[in-house]
C-alpha atoms as one frame of an Amber mdcrd trajectory, in Angstrom:
protein
 -17.523  10.793 -18.776 -16.374  13.804 -18.987 -16.466  15.110 -15.884 -15.178
  11.752 -13.850 -11.168  12.047 -12.559  -8.917   8.743 -11.556 -10.584   7.854
  -7.644 -13.650   9.300  -8.482 -15.655   7.074  -6.391 -19.420   5.013  -6.228
 -21.052   4.332  -3.015 -24.552   2.157  -3.111 -26.450  -0.209  -2.127 -26.474
  -2.264  -6.007 -23.282  -2.455  -6.499 -21.009  -5.999  -6.737 -18.046  -7.057
  -7.348 -17.596 -11.063 -10.185 -14.976 -12.291  -9.874 -14.088 -15.498 -11.791
 -12.786 -19.234  -9.671 -12.183 -22.190 -10.020 -16.131 -24.513  -9.296 -13.174
 -27.749  -8.508 -10.899 -25.390  -5.591 -12.809 -22.941  -4.634 -11.460 -20.469
  -2.289 -14.152 -17.559  -1.440 -16.903 -17.380   1.320 -18.838 -16.320  -2.621
 -17.369 -19.038  -4.643 -17.859 -21.770  -2.647 -21.682 -20.129  -2.104 -22.562
 -20.876  -6.557 -20.265 -24.534  -6.385 -22.847 -25.159  -3.561 -25.640 -24.277
  -5.199 -24.387 -25.197  -8.528 -20.932 -27.330  -8.400 -20.625 -28.641 -12.038
 -21.266 -25.527 -14.501 -21.169 -22.073 -13.003 -17.449 -20.471 -12.634 -18.803
 -17.298 -11.992 -19.087 -15.306  -8.537 -20.369 -12.047  -7.189 -19.463 -10.253
  -4.064 -21.866  -6.689  -2.697 -19.356  -4.244  -2.104 -20.673  -0.580  -0.742
 -19.252   1.095  -3.875 -16.541   1.109  -6.201 -12.970   3.438  -6.919 -12.002
   4.377 -10.553  -8.323   3.396 -10.883  -8.394   5.080 -15.006  -6.512   7.518
 -15.411  -7.688  10.324 -16.938  -6.506  11.586 -19.253  -8.267   7.933 -20.652
 -11.151   7.968 -19.039 -12.677  11.613 -20.669 -11.757   9.709 -24.643 -13.591
   8.949 -27.081 -15.097   5.762 -26.264 -14.925   4.412 -29.202 -11.126   4.365
 -28.645 -10.853   3.472 -25.178 -14.509   1.322 -23.800 -13.744   0.233 -20.420
 -12.865   1.842 -17.349 -10.578  -0.541 -14.533 -12.578  -0.308 -11.105 -12.077
  -1.908  -7.827 -13.890  -1.863  -4.556 -14.724   0.207  -1.928 -13.774  -1.780
   1.879 -14.344  -0.016   5.224 -11.738  -0.296   7.630 -11.000   0.809  11.454
  -9.656   4.630  12.480  -6.352   3.297  12.786  -5.524   1.051   9.578  -7.417
   3.637   7.786  -3.744   5.718   8.519  -1.891   3.872   7.902  -3.306   3.414
   3.811  -3.332   7.307   3.782   0.551   6.686   4.762   0.692   4.184   2.219
   1.721   1.844   4.452  -0.396  -0.680   3.256   0.314  -1.378  -0.595  -3.288
  -3.737  -0.677  -5.568  -0.560  -0.038  -5.232   3.540  -1.142  -6.161   5.694
   0.922  -9.498   8.098  -1.288  -9.848  11.898   1.100 -13.651  11.722  -0.602
 -14.988   8.412   0.716 -12.293   8.552   4.035 -15.142  10.287   6.615 -16.581
   6.724   6.300 -13.896   4.744   6.569 -13.883   3.032   3.581 -10.614   2.828
   0.656  -9.744   1.100  -2.043  -9.458  -2.781  -2.292  -6.620  -3.129  -4.873
  -6.052  -6.462  -5.039  -9.320  -6.666  -6.474  -9.548  -5.154  -9.932 -12.327
  -5.040 -11.974 -12.869  -4.049 -15.717 -16.416  -2.186 -17.575 -18.208  -0.036
 -19.710 -17.403   3.695 -19.487 -21.710   3.843 -19.698 -21.471   1.433 -16.260
 -19.984   4.185 -15.008 -21.978   6.488 -15.983 -24.352   6.055 -15.015 -22.924
   6.462 -11.521 -23.677   9.267  -8.746 -20.410  10.093  -9.105 -18.160  11.293
  -5.314 -15.446  13.574  -6.387 -12.010  11.103  -4.772  -9.340  13.933  -4.713
 -10.036  16.841  -3.952  -6.384  18.857  -4.444  -3.236  17.935  -7.345  -1.306
  16.337  -3.905  -4.191  13.803  -3.410  -3.863  13.363  -6.632  -0.572  12.629
  -6.896  -1.131  10.760  -3.414  -3.157   7.726  -4.706  -1.223   7.852  -8.299
   1.716   6.769  -6.016  -0.649   4.112  -3.826  -1.619   2.449  -7.458   2.197
   2.588  -8.601   3.374   1.239  -5.052   1.278  -2.350  -5.081   2.551  -2.649
  -8.652   6.576  -1.775  -8.373   7.105  -3.485  -5.190  10.436  -4.615  -5.169
  11.691  -8.815  -4.963  14.601  -8.623  -2.785  16.620 -11.716  -2.305  15.793
 -14.653  -0.295  19.016 -13.847   1.999  17.976 -10.658   2.294  14.673 -11.091
   3.292  15.883 -13.713   6.179  18.367 -11.068   7.423  15.549  -8.803   8.117
  13.524 -10.907   9.999  14.353  -9.996  13.726  13.639  -6.723  12.431  10.667
  -7.467  10.742   9.039  -8.968  14.302  10.231  -6.588  16.321   8.606  -3.719
  14.191   5.511  -5.916  14.334   5.244  -6.430  18.229   6.416  -2.739  19.375
   3.997  -1.216  16.886   1.053  -0.366  19.044   2.905   0.473  21.987   3.498
   3.661  24.028   6.630   3.438  24.369   9.222   5.507  22.838   9.713   2.878
  19.784   6.390   2.802  19.377   5.501   6.047  18.948   9.413   6.528  17.134
   7.337   3.345  14.320   4.751   5.712  14.300   6.426   8.280  13.018   8.020
   6.895  10.470   7.178   7.724   6.362   8.991   4.389   5.020  12.119   2.531
   5.286  14.519   2.363   2.332  18.050   0.976   1.742  20.081   0.774  -0.536
  22.982  -1.939  -1.648  26.011  -1.615  -2.836  27.655  -2.235  -5.540  24.541
  -4.560  -6.611  21.955  -6.891  -5.175  23.188  -9.971  -7.031  27.287  -8.746
  -5.678  29.708 -11.459  -3.456  29.515  -8.734  -0.536  26.995  -6.520  -0.701
  27.367  -3.198   2.026  23.314  -2.498   2.701  22.020   0.920   3.372  19.425
   1.512   5.291  17.060   4.722   5.529  14.883   5.324   8.524  12.792   7.450
   6.536  10.473  10.135   9.321   7.759  12.260   8.486   9.258  16.213   8.415
   5.934  17.182  10.962   6.144  14.058  13.659   9.929  15.302  15.352   8.967
  13.893  18.583  12.607  12.826  19.906  16.509  14.301  20.284  18.673  13.425
  17.801  20.754  11.184  20.630  17.385   9.129  21.544  16.878   8.430  17.203
  20.453   7.414  17.517  19.539   4.880  20.235  16.788   3.336  18.471  18.605
   3.488  15.476  21.501   1.507  17.280  18.559  -1.116  18.919  17.084  -1.950
  14.949  20.512  -2.327  13.182  21.434  -4.818  16.455  18.819  -7.035  14.539
  20.058  -7.033  11.421  23.014  -9.746  11.852  26.197  -8.903   9.894  27.392
 -12.557   8.787  26.490 -13.917   5.014  27.465 -11.273   2.490  25.837  -7.921
   3.777  27.073  -5.529   5.615  24.844  -3.002   7.517  24.708   0.509   8.470
  22.041   3.540   8.593  20.707   6.392   8.952  17.456   7.706  10.574  16.245
  10.924   9.069  13.047  13.132   6.533  12.557  12.438   3.386  14.060  16.599
   3.056  17.321  14.888   3.876  17.526  12.320   1.051  18.893  13.734  -1.992
  16.427  12.721  -4.985  20.175  10.714  -6.419  19.721   8.512  -2.739  15.947
   8.855  -2.875  16.104   6.711  -7.294  19.280   4.055  -5.501  17.085   2.249
  -3.235  14.058   0.385  -2.564  11.468   0.845  -0.174  10.525  -2.313   2.750
   7.473  -3.107   3.690   8.211  -3.963   7.457   5.436  -2.209   9.182   3.932
  -3.586  11.404   0.702  -3.939   8.673   2.248  -4.437   5.340   3.855  -7.479
   5.583   1.526  -9.451   7.291  -2.015  -7.592   5.801  -0.811  -6.601   2.593
C-alpha cells in the first residue's frame, strides 16, 4: 500500500458495494431483491458499482497493516457533465470530484462508505486520483464538507425558503440571473451575536469565483437586492448581504460564517 494515496481509485467489472438492511423493511432495489429470494435470514445485500475511491488518509494507508489494517472506500458512480461541474465546485455534498476519473464522468458517492482490509485494495489496479496539491486539498474539503454541514435553526430555514426556491428555478436559465447563480462559488451567512440570540443580525455572503467576472458592480447590486428581497425581515432576524470574491473576504469573516446549501442541486439532490 505504500504507493496508494487518498483519492486514488480502482475501476473494473467485479466491484461490489455491500451493506446491511432490515429484511422487514428493505428500502433499495438491491435489498428488496434479496428479500424476495430469502425473506427470513438474509440481511446483507450487494450492489454492482463502477469501482471505488479511497477515502482513508494517506498517512494511515501507508502505515503497517498490523496497526491500521482497514481502508475506507466509496463507490464510483457516473453523472452527467453538468452535474460533474457542480460536484467539482463542491455544490453537492453527497459526491466528491476526482480528476483521475473525471473524463469518465465518475465521482465518489460519499453516502455509501464501506470498510475493507488493505489486502483487498492492494490487489486492485491503482488509478491516481489527485494530480497535485490543489486537487488533494479539494478532495479533502469535499470529504469534510459532507460531515461538517452546519445545522441551522428551524426558523432560519423558513426564512431562506423563498430564496432557495428562486435559486432552484433560475439556476439553469439563460438569463443574467441564471448566469450569475452559476458563477457563485458558495453562499455563507454570519449570525451576530449568535444563532440562539433573541435578535439576530444576518449577513449573507454571496461569494463568486474570481475568474467569473461577467457583470458590472451595478448588475451585481441589482441581483443582490432581488435575492435579499426574498428574505423576510420579520421575526428575530435582520438581514443584509454582499456579493464578492473569496479574495475580497477576510479569513475572520469566512471562519465566523456558515455555508448554505442553497444552490440548485445541493438543496434537492444531496
